[in-house]
Coordinates of C-alpha atoms in Angstrom, one line a residue:
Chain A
X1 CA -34.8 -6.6 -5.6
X2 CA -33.1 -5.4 -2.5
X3 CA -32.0 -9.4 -2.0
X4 CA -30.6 -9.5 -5.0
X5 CA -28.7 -6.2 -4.9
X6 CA -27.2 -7.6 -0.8
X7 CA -26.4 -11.0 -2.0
X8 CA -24.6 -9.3 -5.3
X9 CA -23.0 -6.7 -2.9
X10 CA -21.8 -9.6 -0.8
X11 CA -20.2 -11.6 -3.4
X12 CA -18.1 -8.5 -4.2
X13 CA -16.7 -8.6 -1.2
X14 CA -16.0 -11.8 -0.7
X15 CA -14.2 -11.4 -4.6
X16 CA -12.0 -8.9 -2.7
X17 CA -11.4 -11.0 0.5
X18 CA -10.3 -13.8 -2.0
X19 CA -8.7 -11.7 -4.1
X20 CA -6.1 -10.7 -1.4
X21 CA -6.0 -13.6 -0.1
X22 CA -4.3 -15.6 -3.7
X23 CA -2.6 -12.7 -3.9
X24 CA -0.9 -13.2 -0.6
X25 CA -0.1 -16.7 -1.7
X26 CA 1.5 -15.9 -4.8
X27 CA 3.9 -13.4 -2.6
X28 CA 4.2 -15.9 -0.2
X29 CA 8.4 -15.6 0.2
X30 CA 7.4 -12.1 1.0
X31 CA 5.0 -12.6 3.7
X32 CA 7.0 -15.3 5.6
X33 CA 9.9 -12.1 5.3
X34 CA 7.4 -9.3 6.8
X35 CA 6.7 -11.7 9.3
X36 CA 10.2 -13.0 10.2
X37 CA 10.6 -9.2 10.2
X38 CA 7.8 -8.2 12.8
X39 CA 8.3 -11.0 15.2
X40 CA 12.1 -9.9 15.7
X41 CA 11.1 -6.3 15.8
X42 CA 8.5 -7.3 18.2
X43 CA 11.1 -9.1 20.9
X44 CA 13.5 -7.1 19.5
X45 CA 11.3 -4.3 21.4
X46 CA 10.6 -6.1 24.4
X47 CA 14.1 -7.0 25.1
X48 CA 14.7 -3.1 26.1
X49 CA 12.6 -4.0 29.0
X50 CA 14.9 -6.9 29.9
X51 CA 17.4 -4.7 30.1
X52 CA 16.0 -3.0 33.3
X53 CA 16.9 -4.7 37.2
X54 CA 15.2 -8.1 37.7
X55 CA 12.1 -7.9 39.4
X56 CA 8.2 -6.9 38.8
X57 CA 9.2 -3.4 37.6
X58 CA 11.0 -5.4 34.4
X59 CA 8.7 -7.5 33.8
X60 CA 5.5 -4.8 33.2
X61 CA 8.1 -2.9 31.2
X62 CA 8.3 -6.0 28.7
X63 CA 4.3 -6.8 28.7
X64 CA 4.0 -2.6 28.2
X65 CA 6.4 -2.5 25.6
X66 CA 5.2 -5.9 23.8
X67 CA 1.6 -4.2 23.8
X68 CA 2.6 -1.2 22.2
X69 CA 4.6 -3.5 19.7
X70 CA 1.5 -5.9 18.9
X71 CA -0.9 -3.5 18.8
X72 CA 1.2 -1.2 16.5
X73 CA 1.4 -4.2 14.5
X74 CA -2.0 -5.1 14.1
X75 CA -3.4 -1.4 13.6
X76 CA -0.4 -0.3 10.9
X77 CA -1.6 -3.7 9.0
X78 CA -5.1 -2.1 9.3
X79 CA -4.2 1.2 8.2
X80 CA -1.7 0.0 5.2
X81 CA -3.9 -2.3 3.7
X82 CA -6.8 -0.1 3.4
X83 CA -4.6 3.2 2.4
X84 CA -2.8 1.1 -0.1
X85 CA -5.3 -0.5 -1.8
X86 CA -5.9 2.1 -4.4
X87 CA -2.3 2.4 -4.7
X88 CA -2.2 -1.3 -5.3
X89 CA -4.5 -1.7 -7.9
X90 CA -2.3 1.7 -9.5
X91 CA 0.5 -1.0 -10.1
X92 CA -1.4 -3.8 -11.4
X93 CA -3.5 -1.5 -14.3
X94 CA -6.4 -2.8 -12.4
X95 CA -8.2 0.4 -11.3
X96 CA -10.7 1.6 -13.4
X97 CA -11.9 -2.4 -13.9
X98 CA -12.5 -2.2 -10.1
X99 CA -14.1 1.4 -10.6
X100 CA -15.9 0.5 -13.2
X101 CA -17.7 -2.4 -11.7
X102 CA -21.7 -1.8 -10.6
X103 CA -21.2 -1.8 -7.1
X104 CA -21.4 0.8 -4.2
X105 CA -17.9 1.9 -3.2
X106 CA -18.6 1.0 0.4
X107 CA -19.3 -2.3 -0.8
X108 CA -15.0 -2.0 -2.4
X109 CA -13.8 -0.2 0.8
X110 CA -16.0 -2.7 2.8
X111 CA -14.3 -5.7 1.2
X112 CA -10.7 -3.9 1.3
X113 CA -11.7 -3.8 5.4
X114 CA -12.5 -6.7 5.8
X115 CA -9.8 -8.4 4.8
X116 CA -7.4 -5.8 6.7
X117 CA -9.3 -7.1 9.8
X118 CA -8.5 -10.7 9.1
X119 CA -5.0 -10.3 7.8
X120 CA -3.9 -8.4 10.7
X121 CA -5.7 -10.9 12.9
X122 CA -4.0 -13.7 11.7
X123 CA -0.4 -11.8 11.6
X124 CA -0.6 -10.5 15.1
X125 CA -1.9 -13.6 16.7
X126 CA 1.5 -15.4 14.9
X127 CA 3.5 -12.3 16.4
X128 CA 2.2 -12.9 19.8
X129 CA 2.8 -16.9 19.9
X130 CA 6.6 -15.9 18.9
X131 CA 6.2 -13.3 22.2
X132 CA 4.5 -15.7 24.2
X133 CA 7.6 -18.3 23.7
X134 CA 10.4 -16.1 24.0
X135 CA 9.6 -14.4 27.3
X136 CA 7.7 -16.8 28.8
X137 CA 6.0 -13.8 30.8
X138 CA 2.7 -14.4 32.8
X139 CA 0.0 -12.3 32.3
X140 CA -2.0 -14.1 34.9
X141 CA -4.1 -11.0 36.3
X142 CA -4.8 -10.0 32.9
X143 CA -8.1 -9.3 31.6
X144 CA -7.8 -10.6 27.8
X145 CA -11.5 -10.3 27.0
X146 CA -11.1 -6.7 28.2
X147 CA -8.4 -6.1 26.0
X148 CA -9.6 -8.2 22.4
X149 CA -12.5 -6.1 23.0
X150 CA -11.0 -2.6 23.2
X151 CA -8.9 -3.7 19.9
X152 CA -11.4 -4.9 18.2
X153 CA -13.6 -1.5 18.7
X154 CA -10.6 0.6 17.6
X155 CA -10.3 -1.5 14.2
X156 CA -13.4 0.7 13.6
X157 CA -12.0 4.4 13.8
X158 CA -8.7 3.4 11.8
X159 CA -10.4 1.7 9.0
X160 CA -12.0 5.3 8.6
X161 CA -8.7 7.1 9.2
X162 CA -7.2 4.3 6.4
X163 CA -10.1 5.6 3.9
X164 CA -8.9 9.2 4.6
X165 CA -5.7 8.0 3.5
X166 CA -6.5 5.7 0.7
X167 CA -7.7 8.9 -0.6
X168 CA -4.6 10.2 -1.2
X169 CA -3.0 7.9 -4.0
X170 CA -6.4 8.1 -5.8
X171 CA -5.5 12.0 -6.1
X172 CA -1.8 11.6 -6.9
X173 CA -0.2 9.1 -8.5
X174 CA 3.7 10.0 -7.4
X175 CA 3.4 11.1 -4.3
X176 CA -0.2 9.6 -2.6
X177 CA 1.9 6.8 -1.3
X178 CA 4.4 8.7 0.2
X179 CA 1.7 11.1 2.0
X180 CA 0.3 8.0 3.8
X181 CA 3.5 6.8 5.0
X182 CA 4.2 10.0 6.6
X183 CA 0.5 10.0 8.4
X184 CA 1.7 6.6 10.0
X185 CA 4.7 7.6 11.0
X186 CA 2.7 11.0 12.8
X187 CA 0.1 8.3 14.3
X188 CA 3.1 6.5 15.3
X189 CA 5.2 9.4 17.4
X190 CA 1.8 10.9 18.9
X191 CA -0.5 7.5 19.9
X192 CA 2.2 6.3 23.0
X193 CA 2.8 2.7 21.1
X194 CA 6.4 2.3 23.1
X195 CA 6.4 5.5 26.0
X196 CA 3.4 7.5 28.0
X197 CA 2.4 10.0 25.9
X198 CA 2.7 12.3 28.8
X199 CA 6.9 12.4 27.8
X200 CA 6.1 14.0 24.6
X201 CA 6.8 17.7 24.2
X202 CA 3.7 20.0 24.7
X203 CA 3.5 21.3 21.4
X204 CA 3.1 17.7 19.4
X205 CA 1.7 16.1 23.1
X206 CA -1.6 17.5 22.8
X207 CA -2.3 15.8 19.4
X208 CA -2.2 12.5 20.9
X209 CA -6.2 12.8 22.5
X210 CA -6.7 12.9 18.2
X211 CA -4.9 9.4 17.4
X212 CA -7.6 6.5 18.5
X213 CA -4.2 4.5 18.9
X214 CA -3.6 6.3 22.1
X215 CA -6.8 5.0 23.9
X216 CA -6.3 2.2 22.6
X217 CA -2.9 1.6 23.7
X218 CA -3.7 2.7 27.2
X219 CA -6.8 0.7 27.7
X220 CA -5.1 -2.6 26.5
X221 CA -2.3 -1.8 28.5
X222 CA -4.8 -1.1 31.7
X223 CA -6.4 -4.6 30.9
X224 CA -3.4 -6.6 30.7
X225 CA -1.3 -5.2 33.2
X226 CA -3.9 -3.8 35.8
X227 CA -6.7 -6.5 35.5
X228 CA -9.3 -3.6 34.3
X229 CA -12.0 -5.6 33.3
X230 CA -14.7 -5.7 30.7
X231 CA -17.3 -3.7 32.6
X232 CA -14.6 -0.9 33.4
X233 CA -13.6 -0.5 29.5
X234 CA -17.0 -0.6 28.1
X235 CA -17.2 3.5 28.1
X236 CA -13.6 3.5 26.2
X237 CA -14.9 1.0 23.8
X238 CA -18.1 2.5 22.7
X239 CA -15.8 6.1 22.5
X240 CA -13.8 4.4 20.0
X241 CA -16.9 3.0 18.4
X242 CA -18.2 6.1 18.0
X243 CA -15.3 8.0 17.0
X244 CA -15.4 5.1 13.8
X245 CA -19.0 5.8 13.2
X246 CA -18.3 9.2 12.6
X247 CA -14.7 8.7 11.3
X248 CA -16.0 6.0 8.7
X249 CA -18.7 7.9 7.0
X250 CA -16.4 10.8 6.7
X251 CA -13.6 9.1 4.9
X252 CA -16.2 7.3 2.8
X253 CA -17.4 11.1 1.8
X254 CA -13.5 11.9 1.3
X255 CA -13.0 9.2 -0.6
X256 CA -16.2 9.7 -3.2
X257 CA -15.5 13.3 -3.8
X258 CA -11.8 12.8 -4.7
X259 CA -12.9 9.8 -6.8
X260 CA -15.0 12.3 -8.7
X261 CA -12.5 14.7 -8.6
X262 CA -10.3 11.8 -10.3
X263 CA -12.5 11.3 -12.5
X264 CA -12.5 14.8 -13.9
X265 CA -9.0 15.0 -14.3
X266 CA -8.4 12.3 -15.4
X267 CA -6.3 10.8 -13.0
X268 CA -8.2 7.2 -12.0
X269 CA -5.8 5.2 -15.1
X270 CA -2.4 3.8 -14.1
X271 CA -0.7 6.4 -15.0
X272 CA -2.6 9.0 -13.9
Chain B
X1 CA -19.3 13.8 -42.4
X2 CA -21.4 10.9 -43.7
X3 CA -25.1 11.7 -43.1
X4 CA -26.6 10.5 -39.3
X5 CA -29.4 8.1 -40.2
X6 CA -32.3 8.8 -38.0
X7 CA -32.5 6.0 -35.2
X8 CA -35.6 5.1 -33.0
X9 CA -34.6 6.0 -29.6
X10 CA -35.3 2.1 -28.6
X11 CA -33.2 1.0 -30.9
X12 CA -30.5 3.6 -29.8
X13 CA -27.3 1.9 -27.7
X14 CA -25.2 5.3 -27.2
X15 CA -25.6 8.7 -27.9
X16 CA -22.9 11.2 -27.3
X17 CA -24.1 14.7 -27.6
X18 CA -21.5 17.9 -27.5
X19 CA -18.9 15.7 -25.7
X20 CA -16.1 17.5 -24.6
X21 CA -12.8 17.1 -22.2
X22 CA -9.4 18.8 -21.8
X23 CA -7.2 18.1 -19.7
X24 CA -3.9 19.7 -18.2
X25 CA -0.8 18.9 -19.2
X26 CA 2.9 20.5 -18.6
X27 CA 6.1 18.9 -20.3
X28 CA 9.5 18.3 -18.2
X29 CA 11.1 21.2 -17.4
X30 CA 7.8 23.5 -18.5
X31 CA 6.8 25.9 -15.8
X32 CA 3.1 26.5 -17.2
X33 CA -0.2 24.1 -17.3
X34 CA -1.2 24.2 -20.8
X35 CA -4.9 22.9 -21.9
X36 CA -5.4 19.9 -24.2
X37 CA -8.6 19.8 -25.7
X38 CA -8.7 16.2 -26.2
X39 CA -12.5 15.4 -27.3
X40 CA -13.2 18.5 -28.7
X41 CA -17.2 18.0 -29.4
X42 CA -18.3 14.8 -30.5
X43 CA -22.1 14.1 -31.5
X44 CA -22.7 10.3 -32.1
X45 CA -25.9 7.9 -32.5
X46 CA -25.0 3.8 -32.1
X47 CA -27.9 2.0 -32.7
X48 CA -28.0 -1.4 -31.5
X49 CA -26.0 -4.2 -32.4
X50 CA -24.3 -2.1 -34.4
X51 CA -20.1 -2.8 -34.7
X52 CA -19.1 0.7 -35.2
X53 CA -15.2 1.5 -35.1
X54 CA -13.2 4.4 -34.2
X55 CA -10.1 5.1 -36.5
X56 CA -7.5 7.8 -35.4
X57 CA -4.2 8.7 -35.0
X58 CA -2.0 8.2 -31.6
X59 CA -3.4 11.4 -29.0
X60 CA -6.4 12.0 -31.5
X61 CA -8.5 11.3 -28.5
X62 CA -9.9 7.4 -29.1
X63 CA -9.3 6.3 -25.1
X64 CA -10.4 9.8 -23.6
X65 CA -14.2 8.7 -26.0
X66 CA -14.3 5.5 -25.0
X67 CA -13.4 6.4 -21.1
X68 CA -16.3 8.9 -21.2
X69 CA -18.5 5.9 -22.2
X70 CA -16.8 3.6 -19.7
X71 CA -18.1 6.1 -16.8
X72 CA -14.4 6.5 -16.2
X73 CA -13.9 10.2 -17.0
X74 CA -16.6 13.0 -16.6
X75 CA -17.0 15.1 -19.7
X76 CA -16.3 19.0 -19.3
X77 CA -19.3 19.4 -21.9
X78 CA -22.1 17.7 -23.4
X79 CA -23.5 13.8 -22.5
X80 CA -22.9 10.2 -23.0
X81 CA -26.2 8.4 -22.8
X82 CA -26.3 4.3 -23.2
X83 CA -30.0 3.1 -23.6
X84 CA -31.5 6.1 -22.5
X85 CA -29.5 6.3 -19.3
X86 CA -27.3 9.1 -18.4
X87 CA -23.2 8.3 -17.8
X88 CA -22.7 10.6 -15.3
X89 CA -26.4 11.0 -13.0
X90 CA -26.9 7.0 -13.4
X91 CA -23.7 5.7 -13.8
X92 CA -24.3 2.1 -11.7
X93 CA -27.2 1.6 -13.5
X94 CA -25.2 2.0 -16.8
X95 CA -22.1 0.3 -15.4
X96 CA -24.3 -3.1 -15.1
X97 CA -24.8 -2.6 -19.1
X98 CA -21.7 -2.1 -20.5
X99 CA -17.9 -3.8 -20.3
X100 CA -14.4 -2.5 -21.3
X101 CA -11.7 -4.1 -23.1
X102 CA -8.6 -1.8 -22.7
X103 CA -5.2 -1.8 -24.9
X104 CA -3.2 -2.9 -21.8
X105 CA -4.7 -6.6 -21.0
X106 CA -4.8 -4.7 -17.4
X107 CA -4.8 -7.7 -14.6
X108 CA -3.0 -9.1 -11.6
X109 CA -0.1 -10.3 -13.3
X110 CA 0.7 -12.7 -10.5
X111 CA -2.6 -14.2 -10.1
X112 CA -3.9 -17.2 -12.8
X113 CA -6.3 -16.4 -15.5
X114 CA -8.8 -18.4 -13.3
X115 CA -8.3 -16.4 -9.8
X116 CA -8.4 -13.1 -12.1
X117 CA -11.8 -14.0 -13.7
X118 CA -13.3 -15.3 -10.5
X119 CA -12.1 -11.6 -9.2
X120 CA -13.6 -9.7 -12.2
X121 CA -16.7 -11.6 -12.0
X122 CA -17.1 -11.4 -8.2
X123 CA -17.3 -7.5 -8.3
X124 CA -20.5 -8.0 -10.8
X125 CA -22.0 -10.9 -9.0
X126 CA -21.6 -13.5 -11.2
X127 CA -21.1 -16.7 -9.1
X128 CA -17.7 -18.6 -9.4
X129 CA -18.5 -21.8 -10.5
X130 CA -21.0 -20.2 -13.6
X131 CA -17.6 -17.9 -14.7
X132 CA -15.2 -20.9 -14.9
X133 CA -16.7 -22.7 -17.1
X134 CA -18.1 -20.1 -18.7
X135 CA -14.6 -19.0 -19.2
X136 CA -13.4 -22.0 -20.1
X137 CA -15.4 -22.2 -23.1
X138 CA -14.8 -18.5 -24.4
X139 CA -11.0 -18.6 -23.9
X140 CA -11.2 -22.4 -25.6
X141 CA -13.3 -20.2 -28.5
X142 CA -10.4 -18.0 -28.8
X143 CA -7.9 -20.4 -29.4
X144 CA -6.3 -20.2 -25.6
X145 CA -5.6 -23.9 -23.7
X146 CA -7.6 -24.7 -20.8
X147 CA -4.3 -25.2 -19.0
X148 CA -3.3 -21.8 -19.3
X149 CA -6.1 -20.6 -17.1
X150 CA -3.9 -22.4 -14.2
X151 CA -0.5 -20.5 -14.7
X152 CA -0.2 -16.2 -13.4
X153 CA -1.2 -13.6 -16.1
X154 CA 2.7 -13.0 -16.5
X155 CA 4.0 -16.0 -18.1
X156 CA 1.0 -15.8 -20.8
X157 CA 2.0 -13.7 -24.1
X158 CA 0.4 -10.7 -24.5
X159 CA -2.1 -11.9 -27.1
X160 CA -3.1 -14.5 -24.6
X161 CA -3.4 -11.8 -21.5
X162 CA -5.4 -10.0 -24.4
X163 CA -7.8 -12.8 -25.1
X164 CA -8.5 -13.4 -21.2
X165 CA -9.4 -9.3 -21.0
X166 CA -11.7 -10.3 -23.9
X167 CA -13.3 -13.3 -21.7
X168 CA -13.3 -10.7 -18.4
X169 CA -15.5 -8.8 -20.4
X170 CA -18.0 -10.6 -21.6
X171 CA -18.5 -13.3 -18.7
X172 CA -20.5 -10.2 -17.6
X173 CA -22.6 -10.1 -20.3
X174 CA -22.5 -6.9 -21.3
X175 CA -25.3 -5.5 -23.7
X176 CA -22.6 -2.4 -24.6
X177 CA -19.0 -3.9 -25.1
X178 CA -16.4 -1.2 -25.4
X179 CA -13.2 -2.5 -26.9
X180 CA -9.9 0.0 -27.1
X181 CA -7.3 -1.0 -29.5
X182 CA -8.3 -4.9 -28.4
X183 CA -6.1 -6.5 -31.1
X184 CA -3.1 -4.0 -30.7
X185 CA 0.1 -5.8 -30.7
X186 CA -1.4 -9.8 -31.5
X187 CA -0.2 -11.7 -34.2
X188 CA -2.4 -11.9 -37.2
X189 CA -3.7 -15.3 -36.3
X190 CA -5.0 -14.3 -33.2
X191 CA -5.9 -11.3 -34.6
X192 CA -8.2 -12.9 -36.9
X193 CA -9.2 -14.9 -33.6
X194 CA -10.8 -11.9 -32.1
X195 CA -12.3 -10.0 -34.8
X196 CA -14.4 -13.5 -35.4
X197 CA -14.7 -13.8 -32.3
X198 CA -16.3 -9.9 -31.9
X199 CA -18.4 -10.7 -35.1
X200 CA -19.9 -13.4 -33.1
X201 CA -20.3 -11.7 -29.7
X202 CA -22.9 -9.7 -31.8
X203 CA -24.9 -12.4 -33.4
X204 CA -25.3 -14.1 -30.0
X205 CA -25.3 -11.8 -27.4
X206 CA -27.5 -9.1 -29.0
X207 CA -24.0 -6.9 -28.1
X208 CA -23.2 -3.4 -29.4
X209 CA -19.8 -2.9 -29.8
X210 CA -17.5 0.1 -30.3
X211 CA -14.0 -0.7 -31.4
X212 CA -11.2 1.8 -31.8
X213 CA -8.5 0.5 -33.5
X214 CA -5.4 1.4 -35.6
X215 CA -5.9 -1.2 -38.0
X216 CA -7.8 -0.4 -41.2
X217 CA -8.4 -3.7 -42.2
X218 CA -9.7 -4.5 -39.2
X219 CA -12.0 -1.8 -39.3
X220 CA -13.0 -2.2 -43.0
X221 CA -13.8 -6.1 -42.1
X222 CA -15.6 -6.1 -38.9
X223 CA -17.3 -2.6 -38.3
X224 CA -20.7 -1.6 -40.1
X225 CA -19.8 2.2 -39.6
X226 CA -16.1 3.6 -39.0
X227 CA -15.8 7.2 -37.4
X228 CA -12.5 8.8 -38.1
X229 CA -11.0 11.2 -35.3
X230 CA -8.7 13.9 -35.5
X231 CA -7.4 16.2 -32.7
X232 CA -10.6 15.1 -30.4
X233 CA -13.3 15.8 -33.4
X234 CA -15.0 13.3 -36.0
X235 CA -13.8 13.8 -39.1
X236 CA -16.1 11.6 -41.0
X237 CA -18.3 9.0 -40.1
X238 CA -20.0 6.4 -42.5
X239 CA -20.2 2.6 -43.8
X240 CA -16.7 1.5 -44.9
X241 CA -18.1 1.1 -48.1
X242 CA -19.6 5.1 -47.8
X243 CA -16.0 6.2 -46.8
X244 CA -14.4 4.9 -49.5
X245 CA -16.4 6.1 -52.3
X246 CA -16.7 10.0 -50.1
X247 CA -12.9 10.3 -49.3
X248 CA -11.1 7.5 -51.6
X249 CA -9.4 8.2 -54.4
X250 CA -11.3 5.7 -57.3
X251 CA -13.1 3.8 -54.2
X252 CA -10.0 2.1 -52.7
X253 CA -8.8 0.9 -49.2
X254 CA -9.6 2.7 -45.9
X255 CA -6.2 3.6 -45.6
X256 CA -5.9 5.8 -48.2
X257 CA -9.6 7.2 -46.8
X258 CA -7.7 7.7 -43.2
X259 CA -4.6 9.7 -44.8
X260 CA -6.8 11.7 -47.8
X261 CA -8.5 12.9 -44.4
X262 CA -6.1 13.1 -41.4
X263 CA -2.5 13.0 -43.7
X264 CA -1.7 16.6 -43.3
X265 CA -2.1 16.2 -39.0
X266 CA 0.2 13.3 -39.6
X267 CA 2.6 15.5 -41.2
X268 CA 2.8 18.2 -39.1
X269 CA 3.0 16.1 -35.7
X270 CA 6.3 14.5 -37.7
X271 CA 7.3 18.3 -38.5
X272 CA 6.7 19.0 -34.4
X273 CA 8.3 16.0 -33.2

């Protein structure tokens, strides 16, 4: 019985994964756009290093400033595509057929995750070949184990920050999408993705210790440019870890009660 | 009201019991929430395999009902039970009996029929191969080429998106299928496509199907009860046949049954519009 209900659990999330993924082809001019878009941003970005005096100095400002770029890349693909989902399935009319269907909303979330993974896998490795050609920078001392590994564990704690916000469409049908921007742009000003967060003001600085970005951005940063290795940015790793395995239950929690709360209102229909 | 017949619980699809749900609404440019009572109490016994259809007027309170069976909306008051199991407490378990057929043919309008099926399916854990050509035969039933499964939802007429909602639906076997408004805005021909089609769904598939609908002839031709709603309350409820010869004037069509009994709402939602 308990097969039956894993391998019926698991074929809804592989649904989802396809799902996206025809979707993606059938929006394909748009993709190849948003990803014109993020690899000019990206050098666009690390350009401002090049603009500093020849020499060692300018070259760790490009890799530090590339970093922040592609990491910011791959974590607001994470985020969007797990907050937006509800709101996507708003457009389509498709909600309460997804709702409706006899599997656990972890299982939806689940499936809505791991497709976020892959997708922003997939666009961040194409962003970093485009780097990787146009600045022709060596990152010979690097640790890139070290580093995959720290981004990998912080996948965790923003897919649960990404179910907090996926909340927020599912509870207004106007303005939910709006809300979640503005969150990103927060996680964007306090997490350090292009500066030390030690520059920013006392009064917004201190919120940065909250955004998992920030550790992430610093440890990646420590890995590439400083060599840390894999032994040194274990404890930073299972931090973020952990910070998921509490973050992730806790938007799952958010995001059942303001499904019910949907559901009493009304509110779970395309219109709202 | 027509007269309940008294049902064997095992032979009992849904029961609705003091059902109730309001919701809030404010027009543009009002300052104050007022409450809309839109099921205002709704007792109802479907045994199974029956077809029984709900008749009512736009806002009468058809899609709130059939929402409250879907496990889509939580009822303020009273209970929707399908075999035996509660709506609300067990709602997976009652999500793995019962399908929805909605009056918006509600998809991914730029995926294919095919990629939209295989989507549908997926989330019940029916295998893709077994839903394509499962598919293929329903939709080929209904009167839809096999090469229109290949081209996205939006370049199919609505009557064809329609008739793929209707395949979404029952690829998942459903033993409850809950269609609202399903033929609403299809030409007669395929109109007459999918009432056969629902006709059959219950000699085959042992279904039980509630139907709203604003078509009386529709209702009079494929439902063995017809309950008619007014302002979230069941006005009557009976056998065509029993409607007619109750509310008709000299036993004729269930039109003039639906305005002898609801014609005075009409009016005055003309009088406040």
């Amino acid at each position: 019985m308990l097969a039956v209900q894993v391998a019926r659990e698991s074929q809804a999330v592989w649904a989802l994964v396809r799902r996206n993924f025809h979707l993606i082809r059938r929006y394909l001019g748009w993709e190849v756009v948003f990803l014109f878009y993020n690899v000019v941003n990206t050098l666009t970005i690390g350009l401002i290093g090049l603009a500093m005096p020849a020499g060692t100095a300018r070259n760790r400002e490009v890799v530090y400033l590339a970093i922040g770029a592609l990491l910011w890349n791959f974590l607001s693909i994470l985020f969007q595509e797990v907050s937006n989902s509800v709101q996507w399935e708003r457009w389509e009319g498709t909600i309460e057929y997804s709702f409706m269907a006899p599997i656990h909303r972890l299982t939806y979330l689940g499936g809505v995750c791991l497709w976020a993974v892959l997708y922003g896998l997939v666009r961040t490795v194409v962003v970093l070949l485009g780097v990787a050609f146009f600045f022709h920078i060596s990152v010979g001392g690097a640790d890139l184990v070290g580093a995959a590994m720290v981004l990998l564990a912080s996948s965790v704690p923003f897919i649960g920050l990404g179910l907090m916000a996926a909340v927020l469409p599912l509870l207004s049908t106007e303005r939910g999408a709006q809300a979640t921007q503005v969150i990103q742009g927060v996680l964007l000003l306090i997490s350090g993705v292009y500066y030390p967060v030690a520059v920013l003001p006392h009064w917004i600085g201190w919120a940065s210790v909250l955004s998992p970005a920030t550790y992430t951005l610093e440890y990646v940063r420590q890995a590439v440019l400083s060599g840390a290795g894999v032994v040194s940015l274990i404890p930073v790793s299972l931090g973020l870890l952990l910070s998921g395995v509490v973050l992730i239950p806790i938007g799952l929690i958010i995001f059942t009660v303001a499904e019910r709360y949907a559901m009493h209102r009304g509110t779970l229909k395309r219109n709202g | 009201m027509g007269a309940m017949p008294a049902i064997p619980l095992d032979r009992v699809a849904l029961e609705a019991s003091g059902l109730k749900k309001s919701f809030r609404e404010r027009e543009a440019g009002e300052r104050h929430w007022r409450q809309v009572d839109a099921v205002a109490g709704i007792d109802l016994v479907v045994p199974r395999r029956e077809i029984l259809g709900i008749l009512g007027p736009n806002g009468s309170g058809k899609s709130t009902l059939i929402r409250m069976m879907a496990t889509l909306l939580i009822p303020d008051a009273g209970y929707v039970r399908v075999f035996g199991l509660d709506a609300t407490r067990d709602r997976m378990a009652v999500r793995r009996l019962i399908n929805r057929v909605s009056v918006e043919a509600s998809f991914f309008k730029k995926l294919t029929a095919t990629e939209n099926l295989a989507y549908a399916t997926g989330l019940y854990g029916v295998s893709n191969r077994e839903s394509q050509q499962e598919a293929a035969r329903i939709l080929e039933r209904l009167g839809l080429p096999a090469q229109k499964l290949r081209v996205p939802l939006e370049q199919l007429s609505r009557g064809q998106q329609q008739k793929v909602a209707i395949a979404r639906a029952l690829l998942t076997s459903p033993n409850l299928m809950l269609l609202d408004e399903p033929t609403t805005g299809l030409d007669p021909k395929s109109r007459r496509e999918v009432q056969e089609f629902i006709l059959e769904v219950r000699a085959t598939h042992d279904a039980t199907i509630i139907i709203s609908t604003h078509d009386m002839e529709e209702a009079d031709r494929i439902c063995d009860r017809v309950a008619i709603i007014d302002r979230g309350r069941f006005v009557a409820l009976d056998t065509p046949k029993g409607l007619k010869s109750t509310y008709g004037q000299g036993g004729d069509s269930l039109e003039a049954v639906f305005f002898n009994l609801i014609g005075s709402t009409l009016e005055q939602d003309t009088i406040d519009a």
